[in-house]
């Protein structure tokens, strides 16, 4: 609306009347269009705010549900249950480490025993060769006895029997010596092969177990760290819940701005509707024709009313815009906090989004690897026990053969004694037989020394191998039971961890879905909220009309004293801070002093109508 204005000094009554009629007509059009817009503003925002309120309620419920899921997730990854499992896992790891120390020591003992037995088997070699030589010498003596018996011509039958007995003993010694030799070779090969296999297999198995233990220990430490992080996350979830509650509370408070805005618009409507009667009176014949005081009064009144209503509408529009902007900001804050909370939960859980594996899966995998290796360890220990039983049995067999040779030696002694007796009975002709008898006796003594030497070595072997076999047998029973119990406990722990891992994975996926849905709903809602901008644009149209009327009125005549006094009184009388601030601002604009009112630090006094902006509080 544009209209040229000049002071009332115009003496041309006809021209003046036409100008006034044109001015009031323009104002009537402006007021009419403004009233139409204000009625739209008063009636069209309610439904949209109700719809926003329903969405905010749904968002609040979704946020509460997500926080509940987060609390369940924190409880699943922390607390005494998981802490107890961690303690049990650490105890099992210590037991396995003790087992490794024990097996390492036992492998050293086994190696020492095998080396000792190997050395003793080497010592047995010399007596064995003596036995073989003894068998040959007895054979020679048998032949010599037959020759001497034939030459003497006496007692041929008795000497032949003696020779036959010597031959039998020679063959028996040879057989037993060969048996001992064969058993010795078998035992030496068994010890050499077993010692190498046990040491290599044991070292390799220990290395693999220690590698798995190192990984398992690291996983358990990570599990404990995650347990502590999730315990602290409980406080984070509580903080987010509290912050979200505050954001929702601020949204609810901001929603109340609609009622305040509607009331303000209705007040403006009421004030502007009063101007219609004033405009009608202003365009009546007498007033428009030349009643200068009446025209002045009407023009001043229009300026006064429109200035007050412009200030109130500007304030109401600014407040509504700020409140709705606050709603959008708080909703975005809720979405951001929920998104960051979900990312934190995923990060602290160590779960891979691609594989779905979590920190619990790593612990389960490493501990399962250890149990498999321990099962192999039990089998290896059983093999050692079997080897020791074989060694003990072989030593026992050799001892039996040595005992047989020792008995044969006693028979040789008796034969030698019998030969000397027979040689003495034959007189001078039996002298050569006596010499042979002495030789047989000497062989018997040598046989006794050899058997004693081998028997001593065998006793050392027996002592060493029986001790090791006893340890192996004990380990076979005890270790199998211990590892069996450990395996059963690990199976229970791993099953529990597996169930916890599945719960964790499910809860994380659920939290992620809920967060994504919540963020999507909030983004969709905030993108659809434009009521504050539309009301601001509509209000701006009315404000422009009112400001032009005020400018045209004040260009003709200043504000009335009655208006100024009324402003001062209203500024002092109103209890609503927003209304009082509007009146104070207009009063100061006209150079009026008002009674000072207390204000909070974030509510500074408004200097002019252009300052009805960000520094205003919600109604």
Coordinates of C-alpha atoms in Angstrom, one line a residue:
X1 CA 0.0 0.0 0.0
X2 CA 1.5 3.4 -1.0
X3 CA 0.0 6.7 -0.4
X4 CA 1.5 10.2 -0.4
X5 CA 0.8 12.2 2.7
X6 CA 1.0 16.0 3.4
X7 CA 0.2 18.1 6.4
X8 CA -3.3 19.3 7.0
X9 CA -2.4 22.9 6.0
X10 CA -3.9 22.3 2.6
X11 CA -6.5 25.0 2.2
X12 CA -8.2 23.3 -0.7
X13 CA -11.1 21.5 1.1
X14 CA -12.1 19.4 -1.9
X15 CA -8.5 18.2 -2.6
X16 CA -8.0 17.6 1.2
X17 CA -11.2 15.6 1.4
X18 CA -10.3 13.5 -1.6
X19 CA -6.9 12.7 -0.2
X20 CA -8.2 11.7 3.2
X21 CA -10.9 9.6 1.6
X22 CA -8.2 7.9 -0.5
X23 CA -5.9 7.4 2.6
X24 CA -8.7 5.9 4.7
X25 CA -9.8 3.7 1.8
X26 CA -6.2 2.4 1.4
X27 CA -6.1 1.7 5.2
X28 CA -9.4 -0.1 5.1
X29 CA -8.1 -2.4 2.3
X30 CA -4.9 -3.0 4.3
X31 CA -6.8 -3.7 7.5
X32 CA -9.2 -5.9 5.7
X33 CA -6.5 -8.1 4.1
X34 CA -4.6 -8.1 7.4
X35 CA -7.6 -9.3 9.3
X36 CA -8.1 -12.1 6.8
X37 CA -4.5 -13.3 7.2
X38 CA -4.7 -13.0 11.0
X39 CA -7.8 -15.2 11.0
X40 CA -6.0 -17.8 9.0
X41 CA -3.0 -17.6 11.4
X42 CA -5.3 -18.0 14.4
X43 CA -7.1 -21.0 13.1
X44 CA -4.8 -23.0 10.8
X45 CA -1.8 -23.7 13.1
X46 CA -3.6 -25.7 15.8
X47 CA -4.0 -28.9 13.7
X48 CA -0.4 -28.9 12.6
X49 CA 0.9 -28.5 16.2
X50 CA -1.3 -31.3 17.3
X51 CA 0.2 -33.5 14.6
X52 CA 3.7 -32.5 15.6
X53 CA 2.8 -33.3 19.2
X54 CA 1.7 -36.8 18.2
X55 CA 5.0 -37.4 16.4
X56 CA 7.0 -36.1 19.3
X57 CA 5.1 -38.5 21.6
X58 CA 6.0 -41.4 19.3
X59 CA 9.6 -40.2 19.1
X60 CA 9.8 -40.0 22.9
X61 CA 8.5 -43.6 23.2
X62 CA 10.9 -44.8 20.5
X63 CA 13.8 -43.1 22.3
X64 CA 12.8 -44.7 25.6
X65 CA 12.6 -48.1 23.9
X66 CA 16.1 -47.6 22.4
X67 CA 17.5 -46.6 25.8
X68 CA 15.9 -49.7 27.4
X69 CA 17.6 -51.9 24.7
X70 CA 20.9 -50.1 25.4
X71 CA 20.5 -50.8 29.1
X72 CA 19.9 -54.5 28.4
X73 CA 23.0 -54.5 26.2
X74 CA 25.1 -52.9 28.9
X75 CA 23.8 -55.5 31.4
X76 CA 24.6 -58.3 28.9
X77 CA 28.2 -57.2 28.4
X78 CA 28.9 -56.3 32.0
X79 CA 28.0 -57.2 35.5
X80 CA 28.9 -60.0 37.9
X81 CA 27.9 -62.8 35.5
X82 CA 30.5 -61.9 32.9
X83 CA 33.0 -60.9 35.6
X84 CA 32.6 -64.4 37.2
X85 CA 33.3 -66.0 33.8
X86 CA 36.4 -63.9 33.4
X87 CA 37.7 -65.1 36.8
X88 CA 37.1 -68.7 35.9
X89 CA 38.8 -68.3 32.5
X90 CA 41.9 -66.7 34.2
X91 CA 42.0 -69.6 36.7
X92 CA 41.9 -72.2 33.9
X93 CA 44.6 -70.3 32.0
X94 CA 46.8 -70.4 35.2
X95 CA 46.1 -74.2 35.5
X96 CA 47.1 -74.7 31.9
X97 CA 50.3 -72.7 32.4
X98 CA 51.1 -74.9 35.4
X99 CA 50.4 -78.0 33.3
X100 CA 52.8 -76.7 30.7
X101 CA 55.5 -76.2 33.3
X102 CA 54.9 -79.7 34.6
X103 CA 55.0 -81.3 31.1
X104 CA 58.2 -79.4 30.3
X105 CA 59.8 -80.7 33.5
X106 CA 58.6 -84.2 32.8
X107 CA 60.0 -84.1 29.2
X108 CA 63.4 -83.2 30.8
X109 CA 63.1 -86.1 33.1
X110 CA 62.2 -88.4 30.3
X111 CA 65.1 -87.3 28.2
X112 CA 67.4 -87.9 31.2
X113 CA 66.1 -91.4 31.8
X114 CA 66.3 -92.3 28.1
X115 CA 69.9 -91.1 28.0
X116 CA 70.7 -93.1 31.1
X117 CA 69.0 -96.2 29.7
X118 CA 70.8 -95.7 26.4
X119 CA 74.1 -95.5 28.3
X120 CA 73.4 -98.6 30.3
X121 CA 72.5 -100.5 27.1
X122 CA 75.9 -99.6 25.8
X123 CA 77.4 -101.1 29.0
X124 CA 75.5 -104.3 28.4
X125 CA 77.2 -104.7 25.0
X126 CA 80.6 -105.9 26.4
X127 CA 79.1 -108.6 28.7
X128 CA 77.0 -109.8 25.8
X129 CA 80.1 -110.3 23.7
X130 CA 81.6 -112.2 26.6
X131 CA 78.6 -114.5 26.6
X132 CA 79.0 -115.2 22.9
X133 CA 82.7 -116.0 23.4
X134 CA 81.8 -118.2 26.4
X135 CA 79.5 -120.2 24.1
X136 CA 82.3 -120.7 21.6
X137 CA 84.8 -121.7 24.2
X138 CA 82.4 -124.2 25.7
X139 CA 81.9 -125.7 22.3
X140 CA 85.7 -126.0 22.0
X141 CA 85.9 -127.6 25.4
X142 CA 83.2 -130.0 24.4
X143 CA 85.4 -131.1 21.4
X144 CA 88.5 -131.3 23.5
X145 CA 86.8 -133.4 26.1
X146 CA 85.6 -135.9 23.5
X147 CA 89.2 -136.1 22.1
X148 CA 90.8 -136.6 25.5
X149 CA 88.1 -139.1 26.4
X150 CA 88.8 -141.1 23.2
X151 CA 92.6 -141.0 23.8
X152 CA 92.4 -142.2 27.4
X153 CA 90.1 -145.0 26.5
X154 CA 88.4 -145.0 29.8
X155 CA 85.0 -143.9 30.9
X156 CA 84.2 -142.9 27.4
X157 CA 80.5 -142.9 28.1
X158 CA 80.8 -140.6 31.1
X159 CA 83.1 -138.2 29.4
X160 CA 80.8 -138.2 26.3
X161 CA 77.9 -137.3 28.6
X162 CA 79.9 -134.5 30.1
X163 CA 80.7 -133.2 26.6
X164 CA 77.1 -133.4 25.6
X165 CA 76.1 -131.4 28.7
X166 CA 78.6 -128.7 27.9
X167 CA 77.3 -128.6 24.3
X168 CA 73.8 -128.1 25.6
X169 CA 74.8 -125.3 27.9
X170 CA 76.8 -123.7 25.1
X171 CA 73.8 -123.6 22.9
X172 CA 71.6 -122.3 25.7
X173 CA 74.0 -119.5 26.5
X174 CA 74.2 -118.6 22.8
X175 CA 70.4 -118.5 22.5
X176 CA 69.9 -116.4 25.6
X177 CA 72.7 -114.0 24.6
X178 CA 71.2 -113.6 21.1
X179 CA 67.8 -112.9 22.8
X180 CA 69.3 -110.3 25.0
X181 CA 71.1 -108.8 22.1
X182 CA 67.9 -108.6 20.1
X183 CA 66.0 -107.1 23.0
X184 CA 68.8 -104.7 23.6
X185 CA 68.7 -103.5 20.0
X186 CA 64.9 -103.1 20.0
X187 CA 65.0 -101.2 23.3
X188 CA 67.8 -98.9 22.0
X189 CA 65.8 -98.2 18.8
X190 CA 62.6 -97.6 20.9
X191 CA 64.3 -95.2 23.3
X192 CA 66.0 -93.3 20.5
X193 CA 62.9 -93.0 18.4
X194 CA 60.6 -92.3 21.3
X195 CA 62.8 -89.7 22.9
X196 CA 63.1 -87.8 19.6
X197 CA 59.4 -88.0 18.9
X198 CA 58.3 -87.1 22.4
X199 CA 60.7 -84.1 22.6
X200 CA 59.7 -82.8 19.1
X201 CA 56.0 -83.4 19.5
X202 CA 56.0 -82.1 23.1
X203 CA 57.9 -78.9 22.2
X204 CA 55.7 -78.3 19.2
X205 CA 52.5 -78.9 21.2
X206 CA 53.8 -76.7 24.0
X207 CA 54.6 -73.9 21.5
X208 CA 51.1 -74.1 20.0
X209 CA 49.5 -74.1 23.4
X210 CA 51.6 -71.1 24.6
X211 CA 50.7 -69.2 21.4
X212 CA 47.0 -70.0 21.9
X213 CA 47.4 -69.1 25.6
X214 CA 48.9 -65.7 24.7
X215 CA 46.0 -65.0 22.3
X216 CA 43.5 -66.3 24.9
X217 CA 45.0 -64.1 27.6
X218 CA 44.9 -61.1 25.4
X219 CA 41.3 -61.9 24.5
X220 CA 40.4 -62.3 28.2
X221 CA 42.1 -59.0 28.9
X222 CA 40.1 -57.4 26.1
X223 CA 37.0 -59.1 27.5
X224 CA 37.7 -57.6 30.9
X225 CA 38.4 -54.2 29.4
X226 CA 35.1 -54.3 27.4
X227 CA 33.3 -55.4 30.6
X228 CA 34.7 -52.3 32.4
X229 CA 33.8 -50.1 29.4
X230 CA 30.2 -51.4 29.3
X231 CA 30.0 -50.9 33.1
X232 CA 30.9 -47.3 32.6
X233 CA 28.5 -47.1 29.6
X234 CA 25.7 -47.6 32.0
X235 CA 26.3 -44.0 33.2
X236 CA 26.5 -42.8 29.6
X237 CA 23.1 -44.4 28.9
X238 CA 21.7 -42.8 32.0
X239 CA 23.1 -39.4 30.9
X240 CA 21.7 -39.7 27.4
X241 CA 18.3 -40.7 28.9
X242 CA 18.4 -37.7 31.1
X243 CA 19.5 -35.4 28.3
X244 CA 16.8 -36.8 26.0
X245 CA 14.2 -36.3 28.7
X246 CA 15.3 -32.7 29.0
X247 CA 15.1 -32.2 25.2
X248 CA 11.6 -33.7 25.1
X249 CA 10.6 -31.5 28.0
X250 CA 11.9 -28.4 26.1
X251 CA 10.0 -29.6 23.0
X252 CA 6.8 -29.9 25.1
X253 CA 7.4 -26.4 26.5
X254 CA 8.0 -25.1 23.0
X255 CA 4.8 -26.7 21.8
X256 CA 2.9 -24.4 24.2
X257 CA 4.1 -21.5 22.2
X258 CA 1.3 -22.3 19.8
X259 CA -1.4 -21.4 22.4
X260 CA 0.5 -18.2 23.2
X261 CA 0.8 -17.3 19.5
X262 CA -2.9 -17.9 18.9
X263 CA -3.8 -15.7 21.9
X264 CA -1.5 -13.0 20.7
X265 CA -2.9 -13.1 17.2
X266 CA -6.5 -13.0 18.6
X267 CA -5.5 -9.9 20.6
X268 CA -4.1 -8.3 17.5
X269 CA -7.3 -9.3 15.7
X270 CA -9.4 -7.8 18.4
X271 CA -7.4 -4.6 18.3
X272 CA -7.5 -4.3 14.5
X273 CA -11.2 -5.1 14.3
X274 CA -11.8 -2.0 16.4
X275 CA -10.2 0.1 13.7
X276 CA -12.9 -0.9 11.1
X277 CA -15.5 1.2 13.0
X278 CA -12.9 4.1 13.2
X279 CA -12.3 3.8 9.5
X280 CA -16.0 3.8 8.7
X281 CA -16.5 6.9 10.8
X282 CA -13.5 8.5 9.1
X283 CA -14.9 8.1 5.6
X284 CA -18.4 9.4 6.6
X285 CA -19.5 12.6 5.0
X286 CA -19.0 15.2 7.8
X287 CA -15.7 13.9 9.1
X288 CA -14.1 13.5 5.7
X289 CA -15.6 16.8 4.5
X290 CA -13.7 19.0 6.9
X291 CA -14.0 18.0 10.6
X292 CA -10.2 18.5 11.1
X293 CA -10.1 17.6 14.8
X294 CA -12.0 14.4 14.2
X295 CA -9.8 13.5 11.3
X296 CA -6.7 14.2 13.3
X297 CA -8.0 12.1 16.2
X298 CA -8.8 9.2 13.8
X299 CA -5.5 9.4 12.1
X300 CA -3.6 9.4 15.4
X301 CA -5.7 6.6 16.8
X302 CA -5.0 4.5 13.8
X303 CA -1.3 5.1 14.3
X304 CA -1.5 4.3 18.0
X305 CA -3.5 1.0 17.5
X306 CA -1.5 -0.2 14.5
X307 CA 1.8 0.5 16.3
X308 CA 0.8 -1.5 19.3
X309 CA -0.6 -4.4 17.3
X310 CA 2.5 -4.4 15.0
X311 CA 4.7 -4.8 18.1
X312 CA 2.6 -7.6 19.5
X313 CA 2.3 -9.4 16.2
X314 CA 6.1 -9.1 15.6
X315 CA 6.8 -10.4 19.0
X316 CA 4.4 -13.3 18.7
X317 CA 5.7 -14.3 15.3
X318 CA 9.3 -14.1 16.4
X319 CA 8.5 -16.1 19.5
X320 CA 6.8 -18.8 17.6
X321 CA 9.6 -19.0 15.0
X322 CA 12.2 -19.3 17.8
X323 CA 10.1 -22.0 19.6
X324 CA 9.6 -24.2 16.6
X325 CA 13.2 -23.8 15.7
X326 CA 14.0 -25.0 19.2
X327 CA 11.7 -28.0 18.6
X328 CA 13.6 -28.9 15.5
X329 CA 17.0 -28.3 17.3
X330 CA 16.0 -30.5 20.2
X331 CA 14.7 -33.3 18.0
X332 CA 17.9 -33.2 16.0
X333 CA 19.8 -33.4 19.3
X334 CA 17.9 -36.5 20.3
X335 CA 18.7 -38.1 17.0
X336 CA 22.4 -37.2 17.2
X337 CA 22.7 -38.6 20.8
X338 CA 21.0 -41.8 20.0
X339 CA 23.1 -42.3 16.9
X340 CA 26.3 -41.6 18.8
X341 CA 25.2 -43.9 21.6
X342 CA 24.6 -46.8 19.2
X343 CA 28.0 -46.2 17.5
X344 CA 29.6 -46.2 21.0
X345 CA 28.0 -49.5 21.9
X346 CA 29.1 -51.0 18.6
X347 CA 32.7 -49.7 19.1
X348 CA 33.0 -50.8 22.7
X349 CA 31.7 -54.2 21.9
X350 CA 34.3 -54.8 19.3
X351 CA 31.7 -56.3 17.0
X352 CA 32.4 -56.4 13.3
X353 CA 29.5 -55.1 11.4
X354 CA 30.4 -57.4 8.4
X355 CA 31.1 -60.6 10.3
X356 CA 28.9 -60.1 13.3
X357 CA 31.7 -61.4 15.5
X358 CA 32.3 -59.9 18.9
X359 CA 35.0 -59.9 21.5
X360 CA 33.3 -63.0 23.0
X361 CA 33.8 -64.9 19.8
X362 CA 37.6 -64.3 20.0
X363 CA 37.7 -65.7 23.5
X364 CA 35.7 -68.7 22.6
X365 CA 37.8 -69.4 19.5
X366 CA 41.2 -69.2 21.4
X367 CA 39.9 -71.3 24.4
X368 CA 38.4 -73.9 22.0
X369 CA 41.8 -74.1 20.3
X370 CA 43.5 -74.7 23.7
X371 CA 41.1 -77.5 24.6
X372 CA 41.8 -79.2 21.3
X373 CA 45.5 -79.0 22.0
X374 CA 45.0 -80.3 25.6
X375 CA 43.1 -83.2 24.2
X376 CA 46.2 -84.0 22.0
X377 CA 48.3 -83.5 25.1
X378 CA 46.3 -86.3 26.9
X379 CA 46.9 -88.6 23.9
X380 CA 50.6 -87.7 23.9
X381 CA 50.8 -88.5 27.6
X382 CA 49.1 -91.8 27.1
X383 CA 51.6 -92.6 24.4
X384 CA 54.4 -91.8 26.8
X385 CA 52.9 -94.1 29.4
X386 CA 52.6 -96.9 26.8
X387 CA 56.2 -96.4 25.7
X388 CA 57.4 -96.6 29.3
X389 CA 55.4 -99.8 29.8
X390 CA 57.1 -101.2 26.7
X391 CA 60.5 -100.2 28.0
X392 CA 59.8 -101.7 31.4
X393 CA 58.5 -105.0 29.7
X394 CA 61.7 -105.2 27.6
X395 CA 64.0 -104.6 30.5
X396 CA 62.1 -107.3 32.4
X397 CA 62.5 -109.7 29.4
X398 CA 66.2 -109.0 29.3
X399 CA 66.4 -109.6 33.0
X400 CA 64.8 -113.0 32.5
X401 CA 67.3 -114.0 29.9
X402 CA 70.2 -112.8 32.2
X403 CA 68.7 -114.9 35.0
X404 CA 68.6 -117.9 32.7
X405 CA 72.2 -117.4 31.8
X406 CA 73.0 -117.0 35.5
X407 CA 71.4 -120.4 36.1
X408 CA 73.3 -121.9 33.2
X409 CA 76.5 -120.5 34.8
X410 CA 75.6 -122.5 37.9
X411 CA 75.2 -125.6 35.8
X412 CA 78.6 -124.9 34.2
X413 CA 80.1 -124.8 37.7
X414 CA 78.6 -128.2 38.5
X415 CA 79.9 -129.6 35.2
X416 CA 83.4 -128.3 35.9
X417 CA 83.3 -129.8 39.4
X418 CA 82.1 -133.1 38.0
X419 CA 84.9 -133.0 35.4
X420 CA 87.6 -132.5 38.0
X421 CA 86.3 -135.4 40.0
X422 CA 86.3 -137.7 37.0
X423 CA 89.8 -136.5 36.0
X424 CA 91.1 -137.3 39.5
X425 CA 89.6 -140.8 39.3
X426 CA 91.4 -141.6 36.1
X427 CA 94.8 -141.0 37.5
X428 CA 97.7 -139.7 35.4
X429 CA 95.7 -140.3 32.2
X430 CA 93.1 -137.8 33.4
X431 CA 95.5 -134.9 33.9
X432 CA 94.5 -133.3 30.6
X433 CA 90.9 -133.6 31.6
X434 CA 91.6 -131.9 34.8
X435 CA 93.0 -128.9 32.9
X436 CA 89.8 -128.8 30.8
X437 CA 87.8 -128.9 34.0
X438 CA 89.7 -125.9 35.4
X439 CA 89.0 -124.1 32.1
X440 CA 85.3 -124.8 32.5
X441 CA 85.4 -123.5 36.0
X442 CA 87.1 -120.3 34.9
X443 CA 84.4 -119.8 32.3
X444 CA 81.8 -120.2 35.0
X445 CA 83.4 -117.5 37.1
X446 CA 83.6 -115.2 34.1
X447 CA 79.9 -115.9 33.4
X448 CA 79.1 -114.9 37.0
X449 CA 80.9 -111.6 36.6
X450 CA 79.2 -110.9 33.3
X451 CA 75.7 -111.7 34.7
X452 CA 76.4 -109.5 37.7
X453 CA 77.4 -106.6 35.5
X454 CA 74.4 -106.9 33.3
X455 CA 72.1 -107.4 36.2
X456 CA 73.4 -104.2 37.9
X457 CA 72.8 -102.3 34.6
X458 CA 69.4 -103.8 34.3
X459 CA 68.5 -102.9 37.9
X460 CA 69.5 -99.3 37.1
X461 CA 67.3 -99.4 34.0
X462 CA 64.5 -100.9 35.9
X463 CA 64.7 -98.3 38.7
X464 CA 64.8 -95.4 36.2
X465 CA 62.1 -96.7 33.8
X466 CA 59.8 -97.9 36.6
X467 CA 59.9 -94.5 38.2
X468 CA 59.2 -92.8 34.9
X469 CA 56.5 -95.3 34.1
X470 CA 54.9 -94.8 37.5
X471 CA 54.8 -91.0 36.8
X472 CA 53.5 -91.6 33.3
X473 CA 50.8 -94.0 34.6
X474 CA 49.8 -91.4 37.3
X475 CA 49.8 -88.7 34.7
X476 CA 47.7 -90.8 32.4
X477 CA 45.0 -91.2 35.1
X478 CA 45.4 -87.8 36.9
X479 CA 45.9 -85.6 33.8
X480 CA 43.1 -87.3 32.0
X481 CA 40.8 -86.6 34.9
X482 CA 42.1 -83.0 35.4
X483 CA 42.0 -82.1 31.7
X484 CA 38.6 -83.8 31.4
X485 CA 37.3 -81.6 34.3
X486 CA 38.9 -78.6 32.7
X487 CA 37.4 -79.4 29.4
X488 CA 33.9 -79.8 30.9
X489 CA 34.2 -76.5 32.7
X490 CA 35.5 -74.8 29.6
X491 CA 32.6 -76.3 27.6
X492 CA 30.2 -74.8 30.1
X493 CA 32.0 -71.4 30.1
X494 CA 32.2 -71.3 26.3
X495 CA 28.5 -72.3 26.0
X496 CA 27.6 -69.5 28.3
X497 CA 29.8 -67.1 26.4
X498 CA 28.3 -68.3 23.2
X499 CA 24.8 -67.5 24.5
X500 CA 26.0 -64.1 25.7
X501 CA 27.5 -63.4 22.4
X502 CA 24.3 -64.2 20.6
X503 CA 22.4 -62.0 23.0
X504 CA 24.9 -59.3 22.5
X505 CA 24.7 -59.6 18.7
X506 CA 20.9 -59.6 18.8
X507 CA 20.7 -56.6 21.1
X508 CA 23.3 -54.6 19.0
X509 CA 21.3 -55.3 15.9
X510 CA 18.1 -54.4 17.6
X511 CA 19.6 -51.2 19.0
X512 CA 21.0 -50.3 15.5
X513 CA 17.5 -50.9 13.9
X514 CA 15.8 -48.8 16.6
X515 CA 18.3 -46.0 16.3
X516 CA 18.1 -46.0 12.5
X517 CA 14.3 -45.9 12.6
X518 CA 14.3 -43.2 15.3
X519 CA 16.7 -41.0 13.3
X520 CA 14.7 -41.6 10.2
X521 CA 11.5 -40.6 11.9
X522 CA 13.1 -37.5 13.4
X523 CA 14.6 -36.4 10.1
X524 CA 11.3 -37.0 8.3
X525 CA 9.5 -35.0 11.0
X526 CA 11.9 -32.1 11.1
X527 CA 12.0 -31.9 7.3
X528 CA 8.2 -31.6 7.3
X529 CA 8.1 -28.8 9.9
X530 CA 7.7 -25.5 8.2
X531 CA 4.8 -24.0 10.1
X532 CA 7.1 -21.4 11.7
X533 CA 8.4 -20.2 8.4
X534 CA 4.9 -20.0 6.9
X535 CA 3.4 -18.1 9.8
X536 CA 6.4 -15.8 9.8
X537 CA 5.8 -15.1 6.1
X538 CA 2.1 -14.5 6.6
X539 CA 2.8 -12.3 9.7
X540 CA 5.3 -10.4 7.7
X541 CA 2.6 -9.4 5.2
X542 CA 0.5 -8.0 8.0
X543 CA 3.5 -6.3 9.7
X544 CA 4.4 -4.5 6.5
X545 CA 0.8 -3.2 6.2
X546 CA 0.7 -2.1 9.8
X547 CA 4.1 -0.5 9.6
X548 CA 3.1 1.5 6.6
X549 CA -0.1 2.7 8.3
X550 CA 2.0 3.7 11.4
X551 CA 4.5 5.5 9.2
X552 CA 1.8 7.4 7.3
X553 CA -0.1 8.3 10.5
X554 CA 3.1 9.5 12.3
X555 CA 4.1 11.5 9.2
X556 CA 0.8 13.5 9.6
X557 CA 0.6 13.6 13.4
X558 CA 2.6 12.3 16.4
X559 CA 1.3 9.7 18.8
X560 CA -1.2 11.0 21.3
X561 CA -0.4 11.7 24.9
X562 CA -3.2 9.4 25.9
X563 CA -1.5 6.6 24.0
X564 CA 1.8 7.3 25.7
X565 CA 0.3 7.4 29.1
X566 CA -1.6 4.2 28.4
X567 CA 1.7 2.5 27.3
X568 CA 3.4 3.6 30.5
X569 CA 0.6 2.3 32.6
X570 CA 0.4 -1.0 30.7
X571 CA 4.1 -1.5 31.0
X572 CA 3.8 -1.1 34.8
X573 CA 0.5 -3.0 35.1
X574 CA 1.0 -6.2 33.1
X575 CA 2.2 -9.3 35.0
X576 CA 3.1 -11.3 31.9
X577 CA 6.7 -10.6 31.2
X578 CA 6.2 -10.8 27.4
X579 CA 3.4 -8.2 27.4
X580 CA 5.3 -5.9 29.7
X581 CA 8.4 -6.0 27.6
X582 CA 6.4 -5.1 24.5
X583 CA 4.9 -2.1 26.2
X584 CA 8.2 -1.0 27.7
X585 CA 9.9 -1.2 24.3
X586 CA 7.2 1.0 22.7
X587 CA 7.3 3.4 25.6
X588 CA 11.1 3.9 25.3
X589 CA 10.6 4.4 21.6
X590 CA 8.5 7.4 22.4
X591 CA 10.9 8.6 25.1
X592 CA 8.9 7.5 28.1
X593 CA 10.3 6.3 31.4
X594 CA 8.7 3.2 33.0
X595 CA 9.0 1.6 36.4
X596 CA 12.0 -0.8 36.3
X597 CA 11.1 -4.5 36.5
X598 CA 13.3 -7.3 37.6
X599 CA 14.6 -9.5 34.7
X600 CA 16.6 -12.7 34.6
X601 CA 20.0 -12.4 33.0
X602 CA 18.8 -14.0 29.7
X603 CA 15.9 -11.5 29.4
X604 CA 17.4 -8.1 28.6
X605 CA 15.1 -5.1 28.0
X606 CA 14.0 -4.6 24.4
X607 CA 15.2 -1.4 22.9
X608 CA 12.9 -1.2 20.0
X609 CA 10.5 -3.2 17.9
X610 CA 13.3 -4.5 15.7
X611 CA 14.8 -6.2 18.7
X612 CA 11.9 -8.7 19.2
X613 CA 14.3 -11.4 18.1
X614 CA 16.4 -14.2 19.7
X615 CA 16.6 -12.7 23.2
X616 CA 13.0 -13.5 24.2
X617 CA 11.8 -16.2 26.6
X618 CA 9.1 -18.7 26.0
X619 CA 5.7 -17.9 27.4

